[in-house]
Every structure is written in structure tokens, then in C-alpha cells.
mmCIF file of C-alpha atoms in Angstrom:
data_model
loop_
_atom_site.group_PDB
_atom_site.id
_atom_site.type_symbol
_atom_site.label_atom_id
_atom_site.label_comp_id
_atom_site.label_asym_id
_atom_site.label_seq_id
_atom_site.Cartn_x
_atom_site.Cartn_y
_atom_site.Cartn_z
ATOM 1 C CA MET A 18 -13.551 -34.500 5.020
ATOM 2 C CA THR A 19 -13.165 -32.613 8.289
ATOM 3 C CA GLN A 20 -13.253 -28.854 7.803
ATOM 4 C CA VAL A 21 -10.362 -26.977 9.380
ATOM 5 C CA PRO A 22 -11.783 -24.333 11.733
ATOM 6 C CA GLU A 23 -11.022 -20.701 11.088
ATOM 7 C CA PRO A 24 -8.433 -19.169 13.451
ATOM 8 C CA ASP A 25 -9.681 -16.803 16.119
ATOM 9 C CA ALA A 26 -9.878 -13.263 14.816
ATOM 10 C CA PRO A 27 -8.218 -10.407 16.720
ATOM 11 C CA GLU A 28 -10.576 -8.192 18.666
ATOM 12 C CA GLY A 29 -12.382 -5.686 16.482
ATOM 13 C CA VAL A 30 -12.149 -7.658 13.231
ATOM 14 C CA ASP A 31 -15.224 -7.369 11.026
ATOM 15 C CA LEU A 32 -15.936 -10.787 9.541
ATOM 16 C CA GLU A 33 -19.330 -9.764 8.213
ATOM 17 C CA ARG A 34 -17.710 -8.227 5.135
ATOM 18 C CA PRO A 35 -14.453 -8.884 3.283
ATOM 19 C CA ASN A 36 -11.684 -6.355 3.851
ATOM 20 C CA ALA A 37 -9.128 -4.947 1.389
ATOM 21 C CA ALA A 38 -6.056 -5.706 3.542
ATOM 22 C CA ARG A 39 -7.071 -9.343 3.987
ATOM 23 C CA ILE A 40 -8.133 -9.717 0.339
ATOM 24 C CA TYR A 41 -4.783 -8.296 -0.786
ATOM 25 C CA ASP A 42 -3.041 -10.738 1.528
ATOM 26 C CA TRP A 43 -4.914 -13.586 -0.192
ATOM 27 C CA PHE A 44 -3.994 -12.252 -3.654
ATOM 28 C CA LEU A 45 -0.334 -12.369 -2.616
ATOM 29 C CA GLY A 46 -0.580 -15.906 -1.244
ATOM 30 C CA GLY A 47 -0.743 -15.053 2.456
ATOM 31 C CA ASP A 48 -2.766 -16.737 5.187
ATOM 32 C CA ALA A 49 -3.974 -13.751 7.237
ATOM 33 C CA ASN A 50 -7.451 -13.923 5.754
ATOM 34 C CA TRP A 51 -10.776 -15.602 6.423
ATOM 35 C CA ALA A 52 -13.303 -17.541 4.367
ATOM 36 C CA ILE A 53 -15.248 -14.401 3.502
ATOM 37 C CA ASP A 54 -12.084 -12.809 2.083
ATOM 38 C CA ARG A 55 -11.075 -15.916 0.136
ATOM 39 C CA GLU A 56 -14.536 -16.269 -1.374
ATOM 40 C CA PHE A 57 -14.364 -12.630 -2.437
ATOM 41 C CA GLY A 58 -10.910 -13.178 -3.913
ATOM 42 C CA GLU A 59 -11.976 -16.256 -5.857
ATOM 43 C CA ARG A 60 -14.850 -14.325 -7.410
ATOM 44 C CA ALA A 61 -12.502 -11.464 -8.276
ATOM 45 C CA VAL A 62 -10.127 -13.848 -10.041
ATOM 46 C CA GLN A 63 -13.014 -15.301 -12.030
ATOM 47 C CA THR A 64 -14.024 -11.795 -13.063
ATOM 48 C CA PHE A 65 -10.508 -10.476 -13.751
ATOM 49 C CA PRO A 66 -8.016 -13.378 -13.994
ATOM 50 C CA MET A 67 -4.927 -11.124 -13.885
ATOM 51 C CA ILE A 68 -5.849 -9.479 -10.594
ATOM 52 C CA LYS A 69 -3.238 -11.435 -8.592
ATOM 53 C CA THR A 70 -0.539 -10.331 -11.023
ATOM 54 C CA VAL A 71 -1.666 -6.709 -10.714
ATOM 55 C CA ALA A 72 -1.530 -7.022 -6.918
ATOM 56 C CA ARG A 73 2.057 -8.274 -7.125
ATOM 57 C CA VAL A 74 2.967 -5.360 -9.400
ATOM 58 C CA GLY A 75 1.853 -2.990 -6.658
ATOM 59 C CA ARG A 76 3.890 -4.838 -4.051
ATOM 60 C CA ASP A 77 6.921 -4.857 -6.317
ATOM 61 C CA PHE A 78 6.713 -1.082 -6.764
ATOM 62 C CA LEU A 79 6.754 -0.653 -2.987
ATOM 63 C CA GLY A 80 9.965 -2.653 -2.741
ATOM 64 C CA ARG A 81 11.709 -0.720 -5.497
ATOM 65 C CA GLY A 82 10.719 2.593 -3.955
ATOM 66 C CA VAL A 83 11.968 1.627 -0.503
ATOM 67 C CA ARG A 84 15.263 0.355 -1.894
ATOM 68 C CA TYR A 85 15.739 3.625 -3.770
ATOM 69 C CA LEU A 86 15.134 5.632 -0.603
ATOM 70 C CA ALA A 87 17.397 3.471 1.555
ATOM 71 C CA ARG A 88 20.205 3.784 -0.982
ATOM 72 C CA ASN A 89 19.732 7.543 -1.005
ATOM 73 C CA GLY A 90 20.171 8.021 2.707
ATOM 74 C CA VAL A 91 16.632 7.660 4.081
ATOM 75 C CA GLU A 92 16.868 5.636 7.279
ATOM 76 C CA GLN A 93 13.322 5.901 8.654
ATOM 77 C CA PHE A 94 9.922 5.164 7.177
ATOM 78 C CA LEU A 95 6.264 5.766 8.002
ATOM 79 C CA ASP A 96 4.139 3.233 6.110
ATOM 80 C CA LEU A 97 0.461 4.260 6.124
ATOM 81 C CA GLY A 98 -2.096 1.622 5.181
ATOM 82 C CA SER A 99 0.688 -0.927 5.445
ATOM 83 C CA GLY A 100 -1.648 -3.927 5.282
ATOM 84 C CA VAL A 101 -0.932 -7.494 6.339
ATOM 85 C CA PRO A 102 2.811 -8.272 6.332
ATOM 86 C CA THR A 103 3.917 -10.469 3.458
ATOM 87 C CA VAL A 104 7.018 -10.923 1.308
ATOM 88 C CA GLY A 105 9.061 -7.728 1.005
ATOM 89 C CA ASN A 106 7.898 -5.699 3.990
ATOM 90 C CA VAL A 107 9.291 -2.169 4.281
ATOM 91 C CA HIS A 108 11.551 -2.845 7.263
ATOM 92 C CA GLN A 109 12.990 -5.925 5.581
ATOM 93 C CA VAL A 110 13.640 -4.228 2.246
ATOM 94 C CA ALA A 111 15.191 -1.181 3.916
ATOM 95 C CA ALA A 112 17.347 -3.332 6.202
ATOM 96 C CA SER A 113 18.748 -5.189 3.181
ATOM 97 C CA VAL A 114 20.352 -1.856 2.222
ATOM 98 C CA ASN A 115 20.824 -0.300 5.668
ATOM 99 C CA PRO A 116 20.620 -2.580 8.732
ATOM 100 C CA ASN A 117 19.946 0.481 10.897
ATOM 101 C CA ALA A 118 16.749 1.449 9.050
ATOM 102 C CA ARG A 119 13.595 1.935 11.123
ATOM 103 C CA CYS A 120 9.900 1.797 10.279
ATOM 104 C CA VAL A 121 6.535 2.591 11.837
ATOM 105 C CA TYR A 122 3.634 0.691 10.279
ATOM 106 C CA VAL A 123 0.079 2.028 10.493
ATOM 107 C CA ASP A 124 -3.126 0.283 9.498
ATOM 108 C CA ILE A 125 -6.762 0.483 10.506
ATOM 109 C CA GLU A 126 -7.392 -3.261 10.107
ATOM 110 C CA PRO A 127 -6.785 -5.208 13.370
ATOM 111 C CA VAL A 128 -5.586 -8.305 11.489
ATOM 112 C CA ALA A 129 -2.866 -6.288 9.744
ATOM 113 C CA VAL A 130 -1.752 -4.732 13.030
ATOM 114 C CA ALA A 131 -1.730 -8.026 14.939
ATOM 115 C CA HIS A 132 0.233 -9.897 12.268
ATOM 116 C CA SER A 133 2.708 -7.032 11.896
ATOM 117 C CA GLN A 134 3.401 -7.036 15.632
ATOM 118 C CA ILE A 135 3.853 -10.804 15.635
ATOM 119 C CA LEU A 136 6.296 -10.585 12.725
ATOM 120 C CA LEU A 137 8.399 -7.882 14.389
ATOM 121 C CA GLU A 138 8.547 -9.848 17.627
ATOM 122 C CA ARG A 139 9.365 -13.102 15.847
ATOM 123 C CA GLU A 140 12.226 -11.419 13.990
ATOM 124 C CA GLY A 141 13.474 -9.857 17.215
ATOM 125 C CA VAL A 142 13.282 -6.317 15.811
ATOM 126 C CA ALA A 143 10.299 -4.927 17.743
ATOM 127 C CA SER A 144 12.634 -2.543 19.577
ATOM 128 C CA ARG A 145 13.641 -0.853 16.313
ATOM 129 C CA HIS A 146 10.277 -0.799 14.534
ATOM 130 C CA ALA A 147 6.681 -0.240 15.622
ATOM 131 C CA VAL A 148 3.124 -0.855 14.479
ATOM 132 C CA LEU A 149 0.072 1.256 15.245
ATOM 133 C CA GLN A 150 -3.625 0.758 14.693
ATOM 134 C CA GLY A 151 -5.064 3.994 13.408
ATOM 135 C CA ASP A 152 -6.915 5.831 10.675
ATOM 136 C CA LEU A 153 -4.650 7.662 8.251
ATOM 137 C CA ARG A 154 -7.434 10.231 7.826
ATOM 138 C CA ASN A 155 -6.186 11.769 11.097
ATOM 139 C CA PRO A 156 -2.661 12.998 10.242
ATOM 140 C CA SER A 157 -1.977 14.914 13.457
ATOM 141 C CA ASP A 158 -2.963 11.924 15.611
ATOM 142 C CA ILE A 159 -0.983 9.429 13.529
ATOM 143 C CA TRP A 160 2.098 11.659 13.434
ATOM 144 C CA ARG A 161 1.998 12.263 17.194
ATOM 145 C CA ARG A 162 1.616 8.573 17.978
ATOM 146 C CA ALA A 163 4.309 7.620 15.468
ATOM 147 C CA LEU A 164 6.747 9.993 17.182
ATOM 148 C CA ASP A 165 5.684 8.696 20.603
ATOM 149 C CA THR A 166 7.009 5.245 19.634
ATOM 150 C CA GLY A 167 10.520 6.694 19.689
ATOM 151 C CA VAL A 168 11.263 5.021 16.358
ATOM 152 C CA LEU A 169 11.198 8.189 14.246
ATOM 153 C CA ASP A 170 13.404 11.241 14.595
ATOM 154 C CA PRO A 171 11.332 14.272 13.475
ATOM 155 C CA ASN A 172 14.505 16.178 12.596
ATOM 156 C CA ARG A 173 15.720 13.686 10.002
ATOM 157 C CA PRO A 174 14.232 12.826 6.578
ATOM 158 C CA VAL A 175 11.340 10.376 6.607
ATOM 159 C CA GLY A 176 10.140 8.136 3.805
ATOM 160 C CA LEU A 177 6.356 8.600 3.884
ATOM 161 C CA ILE A 178 4.644 5.686 2.152
ATOM 162 C CA MET A 179 1.044 5.586 0.954
ATOM 163 C CA VAL A 180 1.187 2.759 -1.567
ATOM 164 C CA GLY A 181 -2.040 1.047 -2.564
ATOM 165 C CA VAL A 182 -4.183 2.940 -0.081
ATOM 166 C CA LEU A 183 -5.244 6.378 -1.362
ATOM 167 C CA TYR A 184 -7.850 4.883 -3.681
ATOM 168 C CA PHE A 185 -9.767 3.754 -0.610
ATOM 169 C CA LEU A 186 -10.434 7.434 0.124
ATOM 170 C CA GLY A 187 -13.586 8.336 -1.781
ATOM 171 C CA PRO A 188 -14.353 11.472 -3.809
ATOM 172 C CA ASP A 189 -16.216 12.944 -0.839
ATOM 173 C CA GLU A 190 -13.152 12.701 1.413
ATOM 174 C CA PRO A 191 -10.422 15.377 1.596
ATOM 175 C CA ALA A 192 -7.649 13.161 0.251
ATOM 176 C CA GLN A 193 -5.561 16.071 -1.021
ATOM 177 C CA GLN A 194 -5.845 17.856 2.312
ATOM 178 C CA ILE A 195 -4.864 14.711 4.215
ATOM 179 C CA VAL A 196 -1.735 14.163 2.140
ATOM 180 C CA ARG A 197 -0.876 17.858 2.308
ATOM 181 C CA GLN A 198 -1.049 17.781 6.106
ATOM 182 C CA TYR A 199 1.292 14.797 6.330
ATOM 183 C CA LEU A 200 3.753 16.490 3.995
ATOM 184 C CA SER A 201 3.662 19.660 6.085
ATOM 185 C CA LEU A 202 4.771 17.641 9.115
ATOM 186 C CA LEU A 203 7.763 16.069 7.393
ATOM 187 C CA PRO A 204 11.219 17.647 7.654
ATOM 188 C CA SER A 205 13.050 18.894 4.581
ATOM 189 C CA GLY A 206 14.664 16.105 2.566
ATOM 190 C CA SER A 207 11.806 13.675 3.243
ATOM 191 C CA TYR A 208 10.175 11.697 0.456
ATOM 192 C CA PHE A 209 6.622 10.728 -0.459
ATOM 193 C CA LEU A 210 6.079 7.360 -2.210
ATOM 194 C CA SER A 211 2.583 6.589 -3.468
ATOM 195 C CA SER A 212 0.564 4.672 -6.048
ATOM 196 C CA HIS A 213 -3.003 4.789 -7.264
ATOM 197 C CA LEU A 214 -5.529 3.045 -9.494
ATOM 198 C CA THR A 215 -6.573 5.046 -12.533
ATOM 199 C CA GLY A 216 -8.764 4.697 -15.595
ATOM 200 C CA ASP A 217 -6.679 7.115 -17.660
ATOM 201 C CA GLY A 218 -5.096 5.379 -20.622
ATOM 202 C CA VAL A 219 -6.180 1.917 -19.465
ATOM 203 C CA PRO A 220 -7.225 -0.526 -22.228
ATOM 204 C CA THR A 221 -10.966 -0.586 -22.842
ATOM 205 C CA ASN A 222 -11.243 -4.100 -24.254
ATOM 206 C CA ASP A 223 -11.831 -5.459 -20.732
ATOM 207 C CA ALA A 224 -13.633 -2.415 -19.339
ATOM 208 C CA GLU A 225 -16.639 -4.511 -18.344
ATOM 209 C CA SER A 226 -14.500 -6.829 -16.189
ATOM 210 C CA ARG A 227 -12.776 -3.916 -14.493
ATOM 211 C CA GLU A 228 -16.115 -2.268 -13.733
ATOM 212 C CA ARG A 229 -17.443 -5.526 -12.293
ATOM 213 C CA ILE A 230 -14.438 -5.616 -9.942
ATOM 214 C CA ARG A 231 -15.246 -2.087 -8.790
ATOM 215 C CA GLU A 232 -18.845 -3.102 -8.150
ATOM 216 C CA GLN A 233 -17.712 -6.188 -6.273
ATOM 217 C CA TYR A 234 -15.528 -4.098 -3.956
ATOM 218 C CA LYS A 235 -18.600 -2.091 -3.021
ATOM 219 C CA GLU A 236 -19.747 -5.251 -1.208
ATOM 220 C CA SER A 237 -16.635 -5.100 0.984
ATOM 221 C CA SER A 238 -15.855 -2.798 3.871
ATOM 222 C CA THR A 239 -13.337 -1.051 1.604
ATOM 223 C CA PRO A 240 -14.698 0.099 -1.796
ATOM 224 C CA PHE A 241 -12.144 1.846 -4.013
ATOM 225 C CA HIS A 242 -12.183 5.012 -6.114
ATOM 226 C CA LEU A 243 -10.261 5.718 -9.321
ATOM 227 C CA ARG A 244 -8.484 9.039 -9.800
ATOM 228 C CA SER A 245 -7.149 10.572 -12.985
ATOM 229 C CA ARG A 246 -3.434 10.994 -13.572
ATOM 230 C CA ALA A 247 -3.900 14.741 -13.067
ATOM 231 C CA GLU A 248 -5.661 14.207 -9.731
ATOM 232 C CA PHE A 249 -2.951 11.831 -8.550
ATOM 233 C CA SER A 250 -0.230 14.253 -9.659
ATOM 234 C CA GLU A 251 -1.732 16.899 -7.369
ATOM 235 C CA PHE A 252 -0.647 14.837 -4.350
ATOM 236 C CA PHE A 253 2.956 15.651 -5.332
ATOM 237 C CA GLU A 254 2.565 19.419 -5.699
ATOM 238 C CA GLY A 255 5.525 21.228 -4.161
ATOM 239 C CA LEU A 256 7.724 18.119 -4.285
ATOM 240 C CA ASP A 257 10.643 17.384 -6.586
ATOM 241 C CA LEU A 258 9.647 14.289 -8.539
ATOM 242 C CA VAL A 259 12.201 11.528 -8.936
ATOM 243 C CA GLU A 260 12.594 10.404 -12.535
ATOM 244 C CA PRO A 261 10.589 9.207 -14.422
ATOM 245 C CA GLY A 262 7.935 11.215 -12.557
ATOM 246 C CA ILE A 263 4.381 9.899 -12.441
ATOM 247 C CA ALA A 264 4.584 6.602 -14.313
ATOM 248 C CA TRP A 265 2.887 3.256 -14.792
ATOM 249 C CA LEU A 266 4.119 0.974 -12.038
ATOM 250 C CA PRO A 267 5.581 -1.688 -14.365
ATOM 251 C CA GLU A 268 7.731 1.081 -15.902
ATOM 252 C CA TRP A 269 8.988 2.744 -12.719
ATOM 253 C CA HIS A 270 12.685 1.831 -12.314
ATOM 254 C CA LEU A 271 11.976 -1.487 -13.986
ATOM 255 C CA ASP A 272 15.705 -2.238 -14.190
ATOM 256 C CA GLU A 273 15.542 -2.939 -10.455
ATOM 257 C CA ALA A 274 12.469 -5.152 -10.645
ATOM 258 C CA GLU A 275 12.811 -8.579 -9.089
ATOM 259 C CA SER A 276 9.192 -9.559 -9.540
ATOM 260 C CA LYS A 277 8.147 -11.544 -12.578
ATOM 261 C CA ALA A 278 4.799 -9.769 -12.383
ATOM 262 C CA SER A 279 6.227 -6.335 -13.227
ATOM 263 C CA LYS A 280 8.326 -7.711 -16.062
ATOM 264 C CA ARG A 281 5.325 -9.624 -17.367
ATOM 265 C CA LEU A 282 3.292 -6.426 -17.675
ATOM 266 C CA ALA A 283 6.193 -4.229 -18.815
ATOM 267 C CA PRO A 284 5.369 -4.620 -22.550
ATOM 268 C CA ASP A 285 1.923 -3.108 -21.863
ATOM 269 C CA PRO A 286 2.174 -1.306 -18.508
ATOM 270 C CA THR A 287 -1.202 0.393 -18.980
ATOM 271 C CA PHE A 288 -2.865 -2.968 -18.351
ATOM 272 C CA SER A 289 -2.001 -2.697 -14.647
ATOM 273 C CA GLY A 290 -4.162 0.415 -14.233
ATOM 274 C CA LEU A 291 -1.647 1.479 -11.582
ATOM 275 C CA ILE A 292 0.397 4.661 -11.559
ATOM 276 C CA GLY A 293 2.885 5.837 -8.990
ATOM 277 C CA GLY A 294 5.536 8.334 -8.123
ATOM 278 C CA LEU A 295 8.207 9.383 -5.668
ATOM 279 C CA GLY A 296 8.719 13.000 -4.651
ATOM 280 C CA ARG A 297 11.260 14.766 -2.415
ATOM 281 C CA LYS A 298 10.337 17.606 -0.111
ATOM 282 C CA PRO A 299 12.760 20.529 -0.684
#
């Protein structure tokens, strides 16, 4: 059988190690990944068979959060660590509620940036949305460049999104300071939507499998770090939390869930190991 060659990678793509954005894309059934990412994903599924379902739970939470914000008057979004575009991208979800919604996507991975730009151009909406390659660890630079796109109005509320990305900031990085700086730049009435992996309250009967996944990610260019519920809650200090506050993702506004994955894990939401929240800046 003739082997189908891999597509050319965008400039700057590291194909020596698997990458979280491309692995996540594979978990969700996308095609913006390479053999090294798929091999990693296959091993992860063997180790933790429900990992694709957990990935979909995270994506589903993003969609519910964006819909909530769009229905509550937020018209512009800054999606940090946006990843490779797949089903239910922020601009699409927001536009389903408000056709005038705008979004700036930011990711450090060239594949994510390239595919996002292609999607916006293919949909004919590149004039209303934008995508940047950048490191979210540099808030002042990201904020300046996001405003330079002309997509965001700094005088109107912004939906700041950091879903499925903060756990890639290790314990030796100033994650709290980074989030705090972004929040300081946002105008009053803005919102912060985020999620995180945690070990707090997670079932221990499969602890060995979960730890093996963590070890496997250390082989990638993007190892992840768990934070406690208390540590995650600190990201929302000074914000007014939207009910139900910091919650397991399969529980957060589940009545609006369209994904079978979230409903599947709803009877035991702790299994996901994912918590999230939405806070409003006074």
C-alpha cells in the first residue's frame, strides 16, 4: 500500500516532538496534525481510553461559555491559546447568537495560526476577525497587537478566554501574575472564561493511568501541570463569578450542553478532572 505523504508543515513547526494543540486536534477528530502527534494520541488512548471524551468536554464548555457571553451582550472576544480550529470555534459560536460578534485568536503553535487564518479567509470573515501568533506569557505585547488588528474596541467589554491552556504554564511560571495583568487591561464589564485540570476530588481508582498520561506529556513540547481548586480559584479574585461558580465542566450550565460527551460524564463529573469558571470584571 502506498503511504500518503505528510502535508508540508508551516514554517516554524516543530515536528521533532508532539504538540498539545495538534494532539488536541487529533483527539477531536481534526486533520491538522502529523504522524508524531497521532502516534502520541494513540498511546494516550491506550493508556486512558476516555481521553477523547474528556477533550470534547473541554471543547463543549468553551461553546457554552461563549454562548452565555454573547447572549449577555459581549460582542468581542480574545481567545488565548485558541488551538487548531475545529467544530465550535469562538467566532462561529458567538455569531450564532450575534452576527456582529468579533474575535481575535492567539496561539503560539504555527499550525494553529495557519489553519485559523485559512478558516477565516475561507468563510469570508477575515475582515471581522483576526489571528495572531504569540506567547500568552507576554500580556502587554499580546494586548497591543490584538488592539492593532482593529478588531477589538478597548472601551467595550471583552470576553477573555483561556480555556484548556493555563495548565501548560508550570509551577515555576507566574501564571497568576499573567492572568492578573490581562484582567487589568480589560475594561469594566469584561468577562474571564477559563478551565483547568485538577487532581482535587478526582477518582483514585485510575490514578495510575492519569499519572502515566502526565508522564507521557513530558515527552511532548507541552507538558501540563495540575492545580488545586483553590489555586484555580485565585485566577478569579476580584471578579464576580457567574453561577455556579468554580464547577466541574460537565456540570457548568449543563442544560445548554449539546455535546454527548458532557452529558455522558454528568453523572460523575469528577471523572473529567476538569474545572472551570466564568467571572465578570466589576
